[in-house]
CSV table of C-alpha atoms in Angstrom, one decimal:
chain,number,residue,atom,x,y,z
J,77,MET,CA,142.0,133.9,86.1
J,78,LEU,CA,142.9,132.2,83.1
J,79,PRO,CA,145.1,129.3,85.1
J,80,ILE,CA,142.3,128.6,87.3
J,81,ALA,CA,139.4,128.2,84.5
J,82,LEU,CA,142.1,125.7,82.5
J,83,GLY,CA,142.7,123.9,86.0
J,84,ALA,CA,138.8,123.3,86.3
J,85,ALA,CA,138.5,122.2,82.5
J,86,ALA,CA,141.0,119.7,83.1
J,87,ALA,CA,139.5,118.4,86.3
J,88,VAL,CA,136.3,117.8,84.3
J,89,ILE,CA,138.0,115.9,81.7
J,90,VAL,CA,140.0,113.9,84.3
J,91,VAL,CA,136.9,112.8,85.9
J,92,ALA,CA,135.3,111.7,82.7
J,93,VAL,CA,138.0,109.7,81.7
J,94,ILE,CA,137.8,108.0,85.1
J,95,ALA,CA,134.2,107.5,84.7
J,96,ALA,CA,134.7,106.1,81.3
J,97,ALA,CA,137.4,103.8,82.2
J,98,ALA,CA,135.5,102.6,85.2
J,99,LEU,CA,132.1,101.7,82.9
J,100,PRO,CA,133.3,98.4,81.0
J,101,SER,CA,133.8,97.0,84.7
J,102,ILE,CA,130.4,98.0,85.9
J,103,THR,CA,128.9,96.9,82.8
J,104,ALA,CA,130.4,93.5,83.1
J,105,TYR,CA,129.4,93.2,86.7
J,106,PHE,CA,125.6,93.8,85.6
J,107,ASP,CA,126.0,91.4,82.7
J,108,GLU,CA,127.4,88.7,85.1
J,109,GLN,CA,124.4,89.3,87.4
J,110,ASN,CA,121.8,89.1,84.5
J,111,ALA,CA,123.4,85.9,83.1
J,112,ARG,CA,123.3,84.3,86.4
J,113,GLN,CA,119.8,85.3,87.1
J,114,ALA,CA,118.8,83.9,83.5
J,115,ALA,CA,120.6,80.8,84.2
J,116,LEU,CA,118.8,80.3,87.4
J,117,ASP,CA,115.7,81.1,85.5
J,118,ALA,CA,116.2,78.6,82.9
J,119,ALA,CA,117.4,75.8,85.1
J,120,PRO,CA,114.9,72.8,85.6
J,121,ALA,CA,113.1,72.5,88.9
J,122,THR,CA,114.7,70.1,91.3
J,123,THR,CA,112.5,67.0,91.8
J,124,VAL,CA,112.6,64.0,94.0
J,125,SER,CA,110.1,61.3,93.8
J,126,LEU,CA,108.7,59.2,96.6
J,127,VAL,CA,107.1,55.9,96.9
J,128,ALA,CA,105.2,54.8,100.2
J,129,VAL,CA,103.7,51.5,101.0
J,130,GLY,CA,101.8,50.2,104.2
J,131,ASP,CA,102.3,47.4,106.8
J,132,ASN,CA,104.6,44.8,106.2
J,133,LEU,CA,103.2,42.3,108.5
J,134,PRO,CA,104.7,38.9,107.9
J,135,ASP,CA,103.4,35.9,109.9
J,136,GLU,CA,104.6,32.5,110.7
J,137,PHE,CA,103.1,31.4,107.1
J,138,ILE,CA,105.4,33.8,105.2
J,139,GLY,CA,108.3,33.0,107.4
J,140,TYR,CA,107.7,29.0,106.3
J,141,TYR,CA,107.8,30.3,102.6
J,142,ALA,CA,111.0,32.4,103.4
J,143,ASP,CA,112.5,29.6,105.0
J,144,ALA,CA,111.8,27.2,101.7
J,145,LEU,CA,113.2,30.2,99.5
J,146,ALA,CA,116.5,30.1,101.5
J,147,GLY,CA,117.4,26.5,101.2
J,148,GLU,CA,116.3,23.3,103.0
J,149,PRO,CA,113.2,23.8,105.3
J,150,ASP,CA,114.1,24.1,109.0
J,151,ASP,CA,117.5,25.1,108.2
J,152,GLY,CA,117.3,28.4,110.4
J,153,GLN,CA,117.8,30.5,107.0
J,154,TYR,CA,115.3,32.9,105.5
J,155,ASP,CA,114.8,34.9,102.6
J,156,TYR,CA,111.9,37.3,102.2
J,157,SER,CA,113.5,39.1,99.2
J,158,PRO,CA,111.9,37.0,96.3
J,159,MET,CA,108.4,38.1,98.0
J,160,TYR,CA,109.1,41.7,97.2
J,161,GLY,CA,110.5,40.8,93.6
J,162,PRO,CA,107.5,41.9,91.5
J,163,ILE,CA,107.6,45.4,93.3
J,164,ALA,CA,110.9,46.2,93.7
J,165,SER,CA,111.6,48.0,90.6
J,166,TYR,CA,109.1,50.7,91.5
J,167,ILE,CA,110.7,50.9,95.1
J,168,ARG,CA,114.2,51.1,93.5
J,169,ASP,CA,113.3,53.4,90.8
J,170,ALA,CA,112.1,56.0,93.3
J,171,ASP,CA,114.4,58.7,94.6
J,172,LEU,CA,112.9,57.8,98.5
J,173,ALA,CA,111.1,54.9,99.5
J,174,TYR,CA,109.1,54.2,102.7
J,175,VAL,CA,107.5,51.3,104.5
J,176,ASP,CA,105.9,50.8,107.7
J,177,GLU,CA,107.6,47.5,109.3
J,178,GLU,CA,104.7,46.6,111.6
J,179,VAL,CA,106.5,43.3,113.2
J,180,HIS,CA,109.6,43.7,115.3
J,181,LEU,CA,112.7,41.7,114.4
J,182,GLY,CA,112.8,40.1,117.7
J,183,GLY,CA,115.3,37.3,117.1
J,184,ASN,CA,115.7,33.9,115.3
J,185,ASP,CA,115.5,32.4,118.4
J,186,ILE,CA,111.8,33.4,118.5
J,187,GLY,CA,111.4,32.6,115.0
J,188,PRO,CA,108.6,33.6,112.5
J,189,GLN,CA,105.4,33.9,114.7
J,190,GLY,CA,101.7,35.5,113.6
J,191,TYR,CA,98.6,36.6,115.3
J,192,PRO,CA,98.5,37.5,118.2
J,193,SER,CA,102.1,38.1,118.9
J,194,PHE,CA,104.1,38.6,115.8
J,195,ASN,CA,107.6,38.3,115.1
J,196,VAL,CA,109.9,38.3,112.2
J,197,THR,CA,113.4,37.0,111.4
J,198,ASP,CA,116.4,39.1,111.3
J,199,SER,CA,116.9,38.7,107.5
J,200,MET,CA,113.7,40.7,106.9
J,201,ALA,CA,116.1,43.9,107.7
J,202,ASP,CA,118.3,42.7,104.6
J,203,ALA,CA,115.1,42.0,102.5
J,204,LEU,CA,114.0,45.6,103.2
J,205,ALA,CA,117.3,47.1,102.3
J,206,ALA,CA,117.6,44.9,99.1
J,207,THR,CA,114.5,46.0,97.8
J,208,GLY,CA,115.3,49.5,97.9
J,209,PHE,CA,113.6,51.1,101.0
J,210,ASP,CA,115.1,54.3,102.6
J,211,PHE,CA,112.7,55.2,105.4
J,212,VAL,CA,111.2,52.3,107.7
J,213,ALA,CA,108.6,53.2,110.5
J,214,THR,CA,108.7,51.0,113.5
J,215,ALA,CA,106.1,51.9,116.1
J,216,SER,CA,103.0,49.9,115.9
J,217,ASN,CA,100.8,48.1,118.1
J,218,HIS,CA,102.8,44.9,117.3
J,219,CYS,CA,106.3,46.6,118.0
J,220,TYR,CA,106.3,45.4,121.9
J,221,ASP,CA,104.7,41.9,121.2
J,222,TRP,CA,107.4,39.7,122.6
J,223,GLY,CA,108.7,42.4,125.2
J,224,PRO,CA,111.7,44.6,125.8
J,225,ASP,CA,114.5,42.2,124.6
J,226,ALA,CA,112.7,41.6,121.6
J,227,LEU,CA,112.4,45.3,120.8
J,228,ALA,CA,115.9,45.9,121.8
J,229,HIS,CA,117.0,43.4,119.7
J,230,SER,CA,114.9,44.3,116.5
J,231,VAL,CA,116.6,48.1,117.0
J,232,SER,CA,120.1,46.7,117.1
J,233,VAL,CA,119.6,44.9,113.9
J,234,LEU,CA,117.9,47.7,112.1
J,235,GLU,CA,120.7,50.1,113.4
J,236,LYS,CA,123.2,48.0,110.8
J,237,GLN,CA,121.1,48.8,107.6
J,238,PRO,CA,121.7,51.4,105.4
J,239,PHE,CA,117.9,52.8,105.5
J,240,ALA,CA,116.8,55.2,108.2
J,241,PHE,CA,114.4,54.1,111.0
J,242,THR,CA,112.4,55.7,113.6
J,243,GLY,CA,109.4,54.8,116.2
J,244,THR,CA,111.2,52.5,118.6
J,245,ALA,CA,114.6,53.2,120.2
J,246,ASN,CA,117.0,51.9,122.8
J,247,SER,CA,117.7,55.1,124.5
J,248,GLN,CA,116.3,58.4,125.0
J,249,GLU,CA,118.9,59.8,122.6
J,250,GLN,CA,118.0,57.5,119.8
J,251,ARG,CA,114.6,58.2,120.4
J,252,ASP,CA,115.0,62.0,120.4
J,253,ARG,CA,117.1,62.0,117.0
J,254,ILE,CA,115.3,63.2,113.8
J,255,VAL,CA,116.1,60.7,111.1
J,256,THR,CA,116.8,62.3,107.7
J,257,GLN,CA,117.6,61.6,104.2
J,258,GLU,CA,118.8,63.9,101.6
J,259,ARG,CA,118.0,63.8,97.9
J,260,SER,CA,119.3,66.6,95.3
J,261,GLY,CA,119.9,69.1,97.9
J,262,ILE,CA,116.3,68.6,99.5
J,263,THR,CA,116.5,67.1,103.1
J,264,PHE,CA,113.5,64.7,104.2
J,265,ALA,CA,112.6,63.9,107.9
J,266,LEU,CA,110.5,61.3,109.0
J,267,LEU,CA,108.5,60.9,112.3
J,268,ASN,CA,106.6,58.1,113.4
J,269,TYR,CA,103.9,57.4,116.1
J,270,THR,CA,101.4,54.5,117.1
J,271,TYR,CA,98.1,54.5,119.0
J,272,GLY,CA,99.4,51.8,121.6
J,273,VAL,CA,100.8,48.3,121.8
J,274,ASN,CA,99.1,45.3,122.5
J,275,ALA,CA,98.9,43.8,126.1
J,276,TYR,CA,101.0,46.6,127.4
J,277,ALA,CA,100.5,50.0,128.6
J,278,PRO,CA,103.0,52.9,128.3
J,279,GLY,CA,104.3,52.9,131.7
J,280,ASP,CA,105.3,49.3,131.2
J,281,PHE,CA,108.5,50.2,129.6
J,282,PRO,CA,110.9,53.2,129.1
J,283,SER,CA,109.2,56.1,127.5
J,284,TYR,CA,111.8,56.4,124.9
J,285,ALA,CA,111.2,52.7,123.6
J,286,VAL,CA,107.9,53.5,121.6
J,287,ASN,CA,106.7,56.6,120.1
J,288,PHE,CA,103.0,57.0,121.2
J,289,ILE,CA,100.7,59.5,119.5
J,290,ASP,CA,100.9,62.4,121.9
J,291,ASP,CA,99.9,66.0,120.9
J,292,ALA,CA,102.5,67.7,122.9
J,293,GLN,CA,105.5,65.4,122.1
J,294,ILE,CA,104.4,65.5,118.1
J,295,ALA,CA,104.2,69.1,118.1
J,296,ALA,CA,107.7,69.4,119.7
J,297,ASP,CA,108.9,66.8,117.4
J,298,VAL,CA,107.7,68.5,114.4
J,299,GLN,CA,109.4,71.8,115.2
J,300,ARG,CA,112.7,70.2,115.5
J,301,ALA,CA,112.0,68.2,112.2
J,302,HIS,CA,111.3,71.5,110.5
J,303,GLU,CA,114.5,73.0,111.6
J,304,ALA,CA,116.4,69.8,110.6
J,305,ALA,CA,114.7,69.3,106.8
J,306,ASP,CA,112.9,71.1,104.2
J,307,VAL,CA,109.9,68.3,104.1
J,308,VAL,CA,108.5,66.8,107.0
J,309,LEU,CA,106.7,63.1,106.7
J,310,VAL,CA,104.9,61.8,109.5
J,311,SER,CA,104.0,58.1,109.8
J,312,MET,CA,100.8,57.4,111.8
J,313,HIS,CA,99.9,53.8,113.0
J,314,TRP,CA,96.2,54.8,113.6
J,315,GLY,CA,92.6,54.1,113.0
J,316,THR,CA,90.0,51.5,113.2
J,317,GLU,CA,90.7,47.8,112.0
J,318,LEU,CA,88.7,47.0,108.7
J,319,LEU,CA,87.3,50.7,108.4
J,320,GLU,CA,87.7,52.1,105.0
J,321,GLU,CA,87.2,55.7,106.0
J,322,ALA,CA,88.9,58.1,108.6
J,323,ASP,CA,87.5,57.8,112.2
J,324,GLU,CA,87.2,60.8,114.4
J,325,GLU,CA,90.5,60.3,116.1
J,326,GLN,CA,92.3,60.2,112.7
J,327,LEU,CA,90.6,63.3,111.5
J,328,ARG,CA,91.7,65.2,114.4
J,329,VAL,CA,95.0,64.3,114.3
J,330,ALA,CA,95.4,64.6,110.7
J,331,GLN,CA,94.1,68.4,111.2
J,332,LEU,CA,96.7,68.9,114.2
J,333,LEU,CA,99.6,67.6,111.7
J,334,ALA,CA,98.2,69.9,109.0
J,335,ASP,CA,98.3,73.0,111.4
J,336,LEU,CA,101.9,72.1,112.1
J,337,ASP,CA,102.7,72.4,108.6
J,338,VAL,CA,103.5,68.8,108.1
J,339,ASP,CA,104.2,67.9,104.3
J,340,VAL,CA,102.7,64.1,104.0
J,341,VAL,CA,101.1,62.0,106.6
J,342,LEU,CA,101.4,57.9,105.8
J,343,GLY,CA,98.9,56.3,107.6
J,344,SER,CA,98.8,52.5,108.4
J,345,HIS,CA,97.0,49.8,110.9
J,346,PRO,CA,93.4,49.2,109.8
J,347,HIS,CA,94.6,46.4,107.2
J,348,VAL,CA,92.6,47.9,104.4
J,349,ILE,CA,93.0,51.0,102.3
J,350,GLY,CA,91.7,54.4,103.1
J,351,PRO,CA,90.8,57.5,101.6
J,352,MET,CA,93.3,60.2,100.7
J,353,ALA,CA,92.9,63.9,101.1
J,354,TRP,CA,94.3,67.3,101.3
J,355,VAL,CA,94.2,68.9,104.6
J,356,ALA,CA,94.3,72.5,105.0
J,357,SER,CA,96.1,74.2,107.8
J,358,SER,CA,93.8,76.4,110.0
J,359,ARG,CA,96.8,78.3,111.1
J,360,ASN,CA,98.6,79.0,107.8
J,361,PRO,CA,96.5,79.7,104.6
J,362,ASP,CA,99.5,79.0,102.3
J,363,HIS,CA,100.0,75.4,103.7
J,364,ARG,CA,98.0,72.4,103.1
J,365,THR,CA,99.0,68.5,104.1
J,366,LEU,CA,98.6,65.3,101.9
J,367,VAL,CA,97.1,62.6,104.2
J,368,ALA,CA,96.8,59.0,103.2
J,369,TYR,CA,94.6,57.7,106.2
J,370,SER,CA,95.8,54.0,105.5
J,371,LEU,CA,97.8,52.3,102.8
J,372,GLY,CA,96.7,49.0,103.8
J,373,ASN,CA,98.7,46.1,104.0
J,374,PHE,CA,102.0,45.3,102.1
J,375,LEU,CA,103.4,41.9,102.4
J,376,ALA,CA,100.8,40.2,105.0
J,377,ASP,CA,98.6,37.4,105.6
J,378,HIS,CA,95.4,36.8,107.4
J,379,ASP,CA,94.0,33.6,108.9
J,380,ALA,CA,90.6,34.2,107.4
J,381,PRO,CA,91.4,37.2,104.8
J,382,LEU,CA,88.7,39.5,103.3
J,383,ALA,CA,88.9,40.4,99.8
J,384,GLU,CA,89.4,43.9,101.4
J,385,ASN,CA,92.5,42.7,103.3
J,386,ALA,CA,94.1,42.1,99.6
J,387,VAL,CA,93.5,45.5,98.4
J,388,GLU,CA,96.8,47.7,99.0
J,389,GLY,CA,97.9,50.9,98.0
J,390,MET,CA,101.4,52.5,97.1
J,391,LEU,CA,101.4,56.4,97.1
J,392,THR,CA,103.8,58.1,94.8
J,393,CYS,CA,104.5,61.8,94.4
J,394,ASP,CA,107.2,64.6,93.6
J,395,PHE,CA,108.5,67.1,95.8
J,396,VAL,CA,109.5,69.9,93.5
J,397,ARG,CA,111.8,72.9,94.3
J,398,ALA,CA,111.3,75.5,91.5
J,399,GLU,CA,114.5,77.3,92.3
J,400,ALA,CA,117.3,77.3,94.6
J,401,GLY,CA,116.5,77.5,98.1
J,402,GLY,CA,112.9,78.0,97.4
J,403,ALA,CA,109.9,76.3,99.1
J,404,VAL,CA,109.4,72.6,98.3
J,405,THR,CA,105.9,71.7,97.0
J,406,VAL,CA,104.0,68.3,96.8
J,407,GLU,CA,102.9,67.6,93.4
J,408,ASN,CA,101.9,64.7,91.0
J,409,VAL,CA,100.2,63.0,93.6
J,410,LYS,CA,99.3,59.3,92.5
J,411,TRP,CA,97.5,56.1,94.1
J,412,VAL,CA,98.9,52.8,92.8
J,413,PRO,CA,96.9,49.8,93.6
J,414,LEU,CA,98.7,46.9,95.1
J,415,VAL,CA,97.8,43.4,96.2
J,416,CYS,CA,99.4,40.6,98.0
J,417,HIS,CA,99.1,37.2,96.4
J,418,SER,CA,99.0,34.0,98.4
J,419,THR,CA,97.3,30.6,97.5
J,420,GLU,CA,94.8,28.4,99.5
J,421,ASP,CA,97.6,26.6,101.2
J,422,ARG,CA,99.2,29.9,102.3
J,423,TRP,CA,102.1,29.6,100.0
J,424,ASP,CA,103.5,31.5,97.0
J,425,PHE,CA,103.4,35.1,98.8
J,426,ALA,CA,104.2,38.0,96.6
J,427,VAL,CA,103.3,41.7,96.2
J,428,TYR,CA,102.2,43.0,92.9
J,429,THR,CA,101.0,46.0,91.4
J,430,VAL,CA,97.3,45.3,90.3
J,431,GLU,CA,98.5,46.5,86.5
J,432,ASP,CA,101.1,43.5,86.6
J,433,TYR,CA,99.3,40.9,88.5
J,434,PRO,CA,99.0,37.9,86.2
J,435,THR,CA,95.3,37.3,85.6
J,436,ASP,CA,95.9,33.3,86.3
J,437,LEU,CA,97.5,34.3,89.7
J,438,ALA,CA,94.7,36.7,90.4
J,439,LYS,CA,92.1,33.8,90.3
J,440,GLN,CA,94.0,31.7,92.7
J,441,ASN,CA,94.2,34.5,95.4
J,442,ARG,CA,92.7,32.9,98.5
J,443,ALA,CA,91.3,36.2,99.2
J,444,LEU,CA,89.8,36.7,95.9
J,445,THR,CA,88.2,33.4,95.2
J,446,GLU,CA,84.5,34.5,95.2
J,447,ILE,CA,85.1,37.5,93.0
J,448,PRO,CA,84.4,36.7,89.3
J,449,ASP,CA,86.9,39.2,88.0
J,450,PRO,CA,89.6,40.1,90.7
J,451,LYS,CA,91.9,42.6,88.7
J,452,ALA,CA,88.9,44.6,87.8
J,453,TRP,CA,87.4,44.5,91.4
J,454,LEU,CA,90.7,45.5,92.9
J,455,LEU,CA,90.9,48.5,90.6
J,456,GLU,CA,87.4,49.6,91.3
J,457,HIS,CA,87.3,48.9,94.8
J,458,SER,CA,90.7,51.2,95.1
J,459,LYS,CA,89.0,53.9,93.3
J,460,ALA,CA,85.8,53.8,95.4
J,461,VAL,CA,87.8,53.9,98.9
J,462,VAL,CA,90.6,56.5,98.1
J,463,GLY,CA,88.8,58.8,95.6
J,464,ALA,CA,89.2,58.3,91.7
J,465,GLU,CA,91.0,61.8,91.6
J,466,TRP,CA,94.3,60.2,92.7
J,467,PHE,CA,94.4,57.6,89.9
């Protein structure tokens, strides 16, 4: 029996030796895992900044000024970039920048045109790219003003630019694409819809040409956008002109978009600013959508401007991912008041933040001549309409 007992003892010793030998590798494994988790916990959150502005609505007078900026008058050359100069640093400093291009680029043969049938020359695309825009929305009530050839030309010009655009298309395949931009590992999708187009009905042209507000189509597009991106932005050309509050249809569609878990809604069309609000989803208790009902004008001109037409806005916010693979939240939301400057002779156009707007220029602004302190009024009016909590 003694040999058997000795064998058992030896086996125990062998097992103990093996276990002891294995301990360092097991310990190292758990140490490595703990160190990796600690590094993740200590890593700063991923943050992507956004700036968004409203209706880019150049008319023939802005076109004449762009012609003068490019060289000799009537030489067929146009330079819109200097008009964005005072605002350009804000656009370029953001990780992602958005604008609503309300006027189609229908060709230099048509030339600069204003109300009621707008057109801007091809060099506008270069100006938007040079200013730093990354996302451009093109579905609006003016996107078909000069008919199918002008819209097709506009799309072909925009296709050559580095920014992503959506809202108008030359084919069904192009219409169905989900345009995206990636920043710091976060993917953003942009969708764009308009309430209608002037002087035409949807049946007057191919269904792919212009994105109209349609609940079922929006729901299908948003679902595909969620599959393609971490963040879904929706540009809505909607609302009632000159109304500085959300109308019933805007409220209805905003709730639809919130229920679809859209992250941010960027509104345009009224040519005045509107309120901004969080809209809670009625389906997902953990979700709410940031809705800017109207960002107002951007570079724009009106035949008989109201002071309210000159009041514009720039939405700024951060998209934050606290940990790798985690959810993205919308934080640090701010409204920056803007103003489009022009003089009584409809010249010297430029877009400024109200803070940067020189006082002497403010007193020359053709839309603000009846206001004793234009800069103070621009800020106060912005807070009253948008909501003071966003400043």
